[in-house]
Amino acid sequence: MELKKLIHALDVLEVVGTDDVKIAGIQSDSRKVEDGFLFVAVRGTAVDGHAYIDGAIAKGAVAVVCEEIPSLSEENGNPSGRNVIFIRVKDSADALGKLVSTWYDNPSDKLTLVGVTGTNGKTTIATLLYEMFRKMGHKVGLLSTVCNYIDGEAIPTDHTTPDPITLHSLMTRMVEAGCEYAFMEVSSHSIDQKRISGLSFDGGIFTNLTRDHLDYHKTVENYLKAKKKFFDNLPTGAFALTNADDKSGLVMLQNTAAKKLTYSLRTLADFKGKILESHFEGTEMIINGREVVVHFVGRFNAYNLLAVYGAAVSLGKDPEETLIVLSTLHSVSGRFETIQSPKGYTAIVDYAHTPDALTNVLNGIDEVLNGRGRIITVVGAGGNRDKGKRPLMAKEAAKLSDQVILTSDNPRFEEPDDIINDMVAGLSKADMERTLCITDRMQAIKTAAMLAKKGDVILVAGKGHEDYQEVKGVKHHFDDREVIRNIFNS
């Protein structure tokens, strides 16, 4: 593609050299640059792409998009001795998404694309929308924490929201596969880092906002602003659907040009729900005046289902058909996943890794148990992440459980015992009397199983769908569900 056509969508501040050149590919990673490529120098959180301009040119880059043009000597000062075109822009991260979108012929314009953002519930909502629309006869794409899908084809994922090049590549494959819709999780990191630049959204859903990712955003206010930016940028003609019961819910709608819609369990809303009865097999609900039985447990899941229903109706689906399909859907892998013990107690595996998510799951269990059994919670916290939430996680677990076992999660490059000590700091003397600290996660789960009696519930929280444990930069196979089934079958 001609460089002139590629940069047409950018707000170019300066061009050094002629833009009458053909580009063979686009990269923001200098190690992946090939002959004839355009290199985009992005300022990241850990590294600055501007430091790798020389390396990209040496590998064959013929053009560079950057925020600062490097000092030029003869032949543009590059080590390869060839002429290179420099395009200066205000924000190269934003430019990357727009460039890649143009390169792939704007795939998101050919899909009905809906983004889901918030602290908790993103994976469940995006995945259930994907499953619902497939059941309605559509070809659909999904971009999520658990796995990406191009209709029925699974594509492994490493990030909640991929980098712009991967993102637009996947969407191009969705278009080529005949997908009409795409649903994606939109993380706060991806909004802040402009990984979603160049995408054309037809709708946005906000779930809730509680403490998370403060190792990155530093303050809750910054975290909120990142989420809000997504809605601020939605176009006229799109819809913005928000949780009216969350204190940040209506904030998301303040400056959006999209159609403003709400869902709620507590107040008047466009999509209103009420829980009638809960049990471990599911929940009886009323949604917009119609009764429905769903295979989900807990108020937090009731909110997720309201968001799914609201989004489907907002996309033109018949309300009655939507409720019928909603009643056939099942929980996402590793989200309130129940495993029954032959001894009469229940184990629940859930991805809850924030204080609020843990509270939601424990409240959901308590609603069903209604005092008829004990709750034993096995929980840890990830290493090299927001340390401030560790004591809060332990405090919530102790407040809502009869027995707590603190253990290792993904320690990454931290010592597991140090993480557990940070969690213990949130516990009172009385809490500690009901708390065990067992660093080895397998032993912690085995201990919980030994303590459980008929009618009890073991919650194993934090890892959910993950089938590994990351220690010192190495991922070792570890699956909570597999461990529990092995214990139950032994």
Short mmCIF file of C-alpha atoms in Angstrom, two decimals, residues 148-480:
data_model
loop_
_atom_site.label_atom_id
_atom_site.label_comp_id
_atom_site.label_asym_id
_atom_site.label_seq_id
_atom_site.Cartn_x
_atom_site.Cartn_y
_atom_site.Cartn_z
CA ASN A 148 -10.66 -15.26 21.16
CA TYR A 149 -13.08 -16.80 18.69
CA ILE A 150 -13.66 -16.36 14.98
CA ASP A 151 -17.13 -17.88 14.81
CA GLY A 152 -16.37 -21.39 16.11
CA GLU A 153 -12.57 -21.26 15.75
CA ALA A 154 -10.69 -20.74 19.02
CA ILE A 155 -7.65 -18.43 18.98
CA PRO A 156 -5.57 -18.42 22.23
CA THR A 157 -5.17 -15.05 23.94
CA ASP A 158 -2.52 -13.45 26.19
CA HIS A 159 -4.18 -10.09 26.93
CA THR A 160 -7.70 -8.90 27.69
CA THR A 161 -7.39 -6.56 24.70
CA PRO A 162 -4.68 -7.42 22.13
CA ASP A 163 -2.25 -4.92 20.55
CA PRO A 164 -3.64 -2.95 17.55
CA ILE A 165 -1.91 -5.07 14.91
CA THR A 166 -3.23 -8.35 16.36
CA LEU A 167 -6.64 -6.77 17.00
CA HIS A 168 -7.22 -5.57 13.43
CA SER A 169 -5.76 -8.79 12.03
CA LEU A 170 -8.26 -10.84 14.03
CA MET A 171 -11.13 -8.62 12.93
CA THR A 172 -10.07 -8.98 9.31
CA ARG A 173 -10.23 -12.75 9.75
CA MET A 174 -13.70 -12.36 11.30
CA VAL A 175 -14.88 -10.39 8.26
CA GLU A 176 -13.36 -12.98 5.89
CA ALA A 177 -15.14 -15.74 7.83
CA GLY A 178 -18.46 -13.97 7.32
CA CYS A 179 -18.95 -12.70 10.87
CA GLU A 180 -21.66 -10.07 11.28
CA TYR A 181 -21.06 -9.23 14.94
CA ALA A 182 -18.05 -8.98 17.23
CA PHE A 183 -18.06 -8.61 21.01
CA MET A 184 -14.93 -7.66 22.90
CA GLU A 185 -13.66 -6.91 26.36
CA VAL A 186 -12.14 -3.45 26.55
CA SER A 187 -9.63 -3.14 29.39
CA SER A 188 -8.65 0.14 31.03
CA HIS A 189 -5.06 -0.48 29.92
CA SER A 190 -6.13 -0.76 26.28
CA ILE A 191 -8.12 2.48 26.48
CA ASP A 192 -5.27 4.37 28.14
CA GLN A 193 -2.67 2.94 25.75
CA LYS A 194 -4.95 3.60 22.73
CA ARG A 195 -4.89 -0.04 21.66
CA ILE A 196 -8.49 0.38 20.47
CA SER A 197 -7.64 3.37 18.27
CA GLY A 198 -8.99 2.96 14.74
CA LEU A 199 -11.91 0.76 15.82
CA SER A 200 -15.49 1.72 14.99
CA PHE A 201 -17.79 0.71 17.87
CA ASP A 202 -21.55 0.31 17.51
CA GLY A 203 -22.12 -0.04 21.23
CA GLY A 204 -20.48 0.08 24.64
CA ILE A 205 -21.44 -1.59 27.93
CA PHE A 206 -20.30 -0.51 31.40
CA THR A 207 -20.48 -3.09 34.21
CA ASN A 208 -19.11 -1.52 37.40
CA LEU A 209 -16.02 0.13 38.81
CA THR A 210 -14.18 -0.96 41.95
CA ARG A 211 -10.56 -0.97 43.02
CA ASP A 212 -8.25 -2.69 40.51
CA HIS A 213 -5.12 -2.01 38.44
CA LEU A 214 -3.96 0.81 40.73
CA ASP A 215 -0.40 -0.42 40.17
CA TYR A 216 -0.91 1.03 36.68
CA HIS A 217 -3.46 3.86 37.05
CA LYS A 218 -2.19 4.98 40.51
CA THR A 219 -5.59 6.43 41.55
CA VAL A 220 -9.24 5.34 41.27
CA GLU A 221 -9.95 8.66 39.54
CA ASN A 222 -7.46 7.87 36.77
CA TYR A 223 -8.95 4.39 36.47
CA LEU A 224 -12.44 5.90 36.13
CA LYS A 225 -11.28 8.44 33.54
CA ALA A 226 -9.79 5.65 31.41
CA LYS A 227 -13.12 3.81 31.39
CA LYS A 228 -15.08 7.01 30.71
CA LYS A 229 -12.88 7.88 27.73
CA PHE A 230 -14.25 4.81 25.93
CA PHE A 231 -17.81 6.16 26.20
CA ASP A 232 -16.76 9.73 25.43
CA ASN A 233 -15.46 8.46 22.08
CA LEU A 234 -18.53 6.46 21.08
CA PRO A 235 -20.14 7.94 17.95
CA THR A 236 -23.69 9.12 17.36
CA GLY A 237 -25.69 6.08 16.26
CA ALA A 238 -23.98 3.77 18.76
CA PHE A 239 -25.51 2.86 22.12
CA ALA A 240 -24.01 3.35 25.58
CA LEU A 241 -25.50 0.91 28.10
CA THR A 242 -24.58 1.39 31.75
CA ASN A 243 -25.26 -0.10 35.17
CA ALA A 244 -27.44 2.53 36.88
CA ASP A 245 -26.89 0.88 40.28
CA ASP A 246 -23.12 1.43 40.20
CA LYS A 247 -21.97 4.78 41.59
CA SER A 248 -19.88 5.39 38.46
CA GLY A 249 -22.53 4.14 36.05
CA LEU A 250 -24.18 7.42 35.08
CA VAL A 251 -20.79 9.18 35.01
CA MET A 252 -19.96 7.09 31.93
CA LEU A 253 -22.88 8.67 30.05
CA GLN A 254 -22.11 12.32 30.83
CA ASN A 255 -20.26 13.22 27.63
CA THR A 256 -21.16 10.48 25.20
CA ALA A 257 -22.80 11.18 21.83
CA ALA A 258 -24.22 7.63 21.80
CA LYS A 259 -27.77 6.68 22.74
CA LYS A 260 -27.90 6.53 26.55
CA LEU A 261 -29.39 3.38 28.09
CA THR A 262 -29.44 1.92 31.62
CA TYR A 263 -29.99 -1.40 33.38
CA SER A 264 -30.79 -1.91 37.06
CA LEU A 265 -32.01 -4.22 39.81
CA ARG A 266 -32.85 -1.35 42.17
CA THR A 267 -34.24 1.61 40.28
CA LEU A 268 -36.14 2.61 37.16
CA ALA A 269 -34.16 1.79 34.04
CA ASP A 270 -34.53 0.90 30.39
CA PHE A 271 -33.80 -2.72 31.33
CA LYS A 272 -35.13 -3.55 34.81
CA GLY A 273 -34.58 -6.82 36.62
CA LYS A 274 -35.66 -8.47 39.86
CA ILE A 275 -34.45 -11.71 41.47
CA LEU A 276 -37.28 -13.98 42.63
CA GLU A 277 -35.37 -17.06 43.83
CA SER A 278 -31.79 -18.39 43.75
CA HIS A 279 -30.34 -21.90 43.97
CA PHE A 280 -27.07 -23.49 42.80
CA GLU A 281 -28.74 -24.70 39.60
CA GLY A 282 -29.86 -21.19 38.64
CA THR A 283 -32.00 -18.14 39.34
CA GLU A 284 -35.60 -17.14 38.71
CA MET A 285 -35.79 -13.52 37.54
CA ILE A 286 -38.14 -10.93 36.14
CA ILE A 287 -36.72 -8.87 33.29
CA ASN A 288 -38.81 -6.01 31.97
CA GLY A 289 -41.95 -7.63 33.34
CA ARG A 290 -41.32 -11.16 31.99
CA GLU A 291 -40.29 -14.15 34.13
CA VAL A 292 -37.25 -16.16 33.09
CA VAL A 293 -35.20 -18.97 34.68
CA VAL A 294 -31.45 -18.72 34.01
CA HIS A 295 -28.50 -21.05 34.71
CA PHE A 296 -26.62 -18.44 36.78
CA VAL A 297 -26.30 -17.65 40.48
CA GLY A 298 -25.91 -14.37 42.39
CA ARG A 299 -26.84 -10.72 42.05
CA PHE A 300 -23.64 -9.99 40.16
CA ASN A 301 -24.72 -12.46 37.48
CA ALA A 302 -28.20 -10.95 37.41
CA TYR A 303 -26.52 -7.66 36.46
CA ASN A 304 -24.47 -9.41 33.80
CA LEU A 305 -27.61 -10.98 32.29
CA LEU A 306 -29.43 -7.63 32.30
CA ALA A 307 -26.51 -6.15 30.36
CA VAL A 308 -26.64 -9.02 27.85
CA TYR A 309 -30.41 -8.66 27.44
CA GLY A 310 -30.15 -4.87 27.11
CA ALA A 311 -27.38 -5.06 24.52
CA ALA A 312 -29.23 -7.65 22.41
CA VAL A 313 -32.45 -5.62 22.40
CA SER A 314 -30.46 -2.45 21.65
CA LEU A 315 -29.03 -4.26 18.62
CA GLY A 316 -32.56 -4.87 17.36
CA LYS A 317 -33.26 -8.35 18.70
CA ASP A 318 -36.81 -9.31 19.70
CA PRO A 319 -37.19 -9.13 23.51
CA GLU A 320 -39.11 -12.42 23.70
CA GLU A 321 -36.57 -14.32 21.59
CA THR A 322 -33.75 -12.79 23.63
CA LEU A 323 -35.25 -14.07 26.89
CA ILE A 324 -35.74 -17.56 25.44
CA VAL A 325 -32.08 -17.75 24.36
CA LEU A 326 -30.95 -16.20 27.66
CA SER A 327 -32.60 -19.11 29.51
CA THR A 328 -30.45 -21.61 27.58
CA LEU A 329 -27.05 -20.00 28.25
CA HIS A 330 -24.54 -21.38 30.78
CA SER A 331 -21.75 -19.80 32.82
CA VAL A 332 -18.38 -18.98 31.29
CA SER A 333 -15.43 -21.27 32.04
CA GLY A 334 -13.98 -20.48 35.46
CA ARG A 335 -16.80 -18.10 36.42
CA PHE A 336 -18.90 -19.51 39.30
CA GLU A 337 -18.13 -22.98 37.96
CA THR A 338 -19.64 -25.58 40.30
CA ILE A 339 -18.23 -29.08 40.94
CA GLN A 340 -20.22 -31.46 43.14
CA SER A 341 -18.43 -33.70 45.64
CA PRO A 342 -19.62 -37.29 46.13
CA LYS A 343 -19.59 -36.45 49.85
CA GLY A 344 -22.40 -33.90 49.48
CA TYR A 345 -20.59 -30.58 49.46
CA THR A 346 -19.98 -28.20 46.55
CA ALA A 347 -16.80 -26.61 45.19
CA ILE A 348 -17.04 -23.39 43.22
CA VAL A 349 -14.16 -22.09 41.09
CA ASP A 350 -14.25 -18.41 40.23
CA TYR A 351 -11.90 -15.86 38.68
CA ALA A 352 -12.69 -13.29 41.41
CA HIS A 353 -9.40 -11.45 41.95
CA THR A 354 -10.60 -8.09 43.27
CA PRO A 355 -12.21 -7.35 46.67
CA ASP A 356 -15.53 -6.45 45.04
CA ALA A 357 -15.60 -9.54 42.80
CA LEU A 358 -14.85 -11.74 45.81
CA THR A 359 -17.65 -10.08 47.77
CA ASN A 360 -20.08 -10.62 44.89
CA VAL A 361 -19.32 -14.34 44.62
CA LEU A 362 -19.45 -14.92 48.38
CA ASN A 363 -22.75 -13.05 48.62
CA GLY A 364 -24.08 -15.17 45.77
CA ILE A 365 -23.14 -18.35 47.65
CA ASP A 366 -24.63 -17.02 50.90
CA GLU A 367 -27.93 -16.18 49.16
CA VAL A 368 -28.31 -19.81 48.11
CA LEU A 369 -27.04 -21.42 51.32
CA ASN A 370 -29.19 -19.19 53.52
CA GLY A 371 -27.45 -20.48 56.65
CA ARG A 372 -27.78 -24.16 55.70
CA GLY A 373 -24.03 -24.77 55.27
CA ARG A 374 -20.60 -23.26 55.83
CA ILE A 375 -18.46 -21.35 53.33
CA ILE A 376 -14.75 -22.26 53.14
CA THR A 377 -12.78 -19.84 50.98
CA VAL A 378 -9.39 -20.54 49.41
CA VAL A 379 -7.91 -17.32 48.05
CA GLY A 380 -4.61 -15.63 47.22
CA ALA A 381 -3.44 -12.51 45.37
CA GLY A 382 -1.27 -12.04 42.32
CA GLY A 383 2.34 -10.89 42.58
CA ASN A 384 3.68 -7.68 41.01
CA ARG A 385 0.19 -6.15 40.95
CA ASP A 386 -1.77 -3.69 43.09
CA LYS A 387 -0.57 -4.48 46.64
CA GLY A 388 -3.23 -2.29 48.23
CA LYS A 389 -6.01 -4.73 47.43
CA ARG A 390 -4.34 -7.68 49.20
CA PRO A 391 -5.47 -6.88 52.78
CA LEU A 392 -8.90 -5.92 51.39
CA MET A 393 -9.23 -9.31 49.68
CA ALA A 394 -8.43 -11.13 52.93
CA LYS A 395 -10.78 -8.89 54.92
CA GLU A 396 -13.70 -9.56 52.56
CA ALA A 397 -13.00 -13.29 52.55
CA ALA A 398 -12.94 -13.40 56.37
CA LYS A 399 -16.09 -11.27 56.71
CA LEU A 400 -18.17 -13.50 54.44
CA SER A 401 -16.70 -16.97 55.09
CA ASP A 402 -16.75 -19.42 57.97
CA GLN A 403 -13.20 -20.56 57.23
CA VAL A 404 -10.46 -18.90 55.13
CA ILE A 405 -7.32 -20.44 53.67
CA LEU A 406 -4.85 -17.90 52.32
CA THR A 407 -2.58 -19.35 49.65
CA SER A 408 -0.45 -18.59 46.60
CA ASP A 409 -2.05 -17.34 43.38
CA ASN A 410 0.32 -16.24 40.58
CA PRO A 411 3.27 -14.96 42.66
CA ARG A 412 5.17 -13.96 39.50
CA PHE A 413 8.45 -12.44 40.70
CA GLU A 414 7.41 -11.98 44.35
CA GLU A 415 7.78 -14.43 47.21
CA PRO A 416 4.41 -16.13 47.90
CA ASP A 417 4.82 -15.82 51.65
CA ASP A 418 5.32 -12.05 51.34
CA ILE A 419 2.04 -11.76 49.43
CA ILE A 420 0.22 -13.83 52.05
CA ASN A 421 1.69 -11.61 54.81
CA ASP A 422 0.31 -8.56 52.99
CA MET A 423 -3.11 -10.23 53.01
CA VAL A 424 -2.87 -11.14 56.69
CA ALA A 425 -2.39 -7.45 57.48
CA GLY A 426 -6.09 -6.94 56.71
CA LEU A 427 -7.26 -9.45 59.33
CA SER A 428 -8.23 -8.94 62.96
CA LYS A 429 -7.37 -11.35 65.78
CA ALA A 430 -10.83 -12.85 65.53
CA ASP A 431 -10.42 -13.28 61.76
CA MET A 432 -7.10 -15.05 62.26
CA GLU A 433 -8.78 -17.67 64.46
CA ARG A 434 -10.72 -18.79 61.37
CA THR A 435 -7.81 -18.41 58.95
CA LEU A 436 -5.10 -20.80 57.79
CA CYS A 437 -2.06 -19.81 55.72
CA ILE A 438 -0.98 -22.60 53.37
CA THR A 439 1.41 -21.40 50.68
CA ASP A 440 1.14 -24.47 48.42
CA ARG A 441 -2.12 -23.97 46.48
CA MET A 442 -2.73 -27.68 45.95
CA GLN A 443 -2.34 -28.38 49.67
CA ALA A 444 -4.63 -25.44 50.45
CA ILE A 445 -7.39 -26.90 48.25
CA LYS A 446 -6.86 -30.38 49.72
CA THR A 447 -7.15 -28.93 53.24
CA ALA A 448 -10.40 -27.19 52.34
CA ALA A 449 -11.77 -30.50 51.06
CA MET A 450 -10.76 -32.22 54.32
CA LEU A 451 -12.58 -29.54 56.34
CA ALA A 452 -15.77 -29.56 54.25
CA LYS A 453 -18.89 -31.42 55.39
CA LYS A 454 -22.15 -32.25 53.65
CA GLY A 455 -23.95 -29.05 52.64
CA ASP A 456 -20.83 -26.86 52.79
CA VAL A 457 -19.41 -24.84 49.89
CA ILE A 458 -15.71 -24.45 49.07
CA LEU A 459 -14.91 -21.33 47.03
CA VAL A 460 -11.55 -21.47 45.25
CA ALA A 461 -11.06 -17.91 44.03
CA GLY A 462 -8.62 -15.92 41.93
CA LYS A 463 -7.60 -18.06 38.99
CA GLY A 464 -10.82 -19.33 37.44
CA HIS A 465 -10.15 -20.47 33.86
CA GLU A 466 -6.36 -20.21 34.15
CA ASP A 467 -4.54 -23.53 33.79
CA TYR A 468 -1.16 -22.32 35.04
CA GLN A 469 0.64 -20.78 37.98
CA GLU A 470 3.27 -18.17 37.15
CA VAL A 471 6.38 -18.37 39.34
CA LYS A 472 9.59 -16.41 38.66
CA GLY A 473 8.57 -15.77 35.07
CA VAL A 474 7.73 -19.42 34.32
CA LYS A 475 4.18 -20.74 33.83
CA HIS A 476 3.68 -24.14 35.47
CA HIS A 477 0.57 -26.21 34.75
CA PHE A 478 -2.00 -25.73 37.49
CA ASP A 479 -5.77 -25.86 37.09
CA ASP A 480 -7.99 -25.38 40.18
#
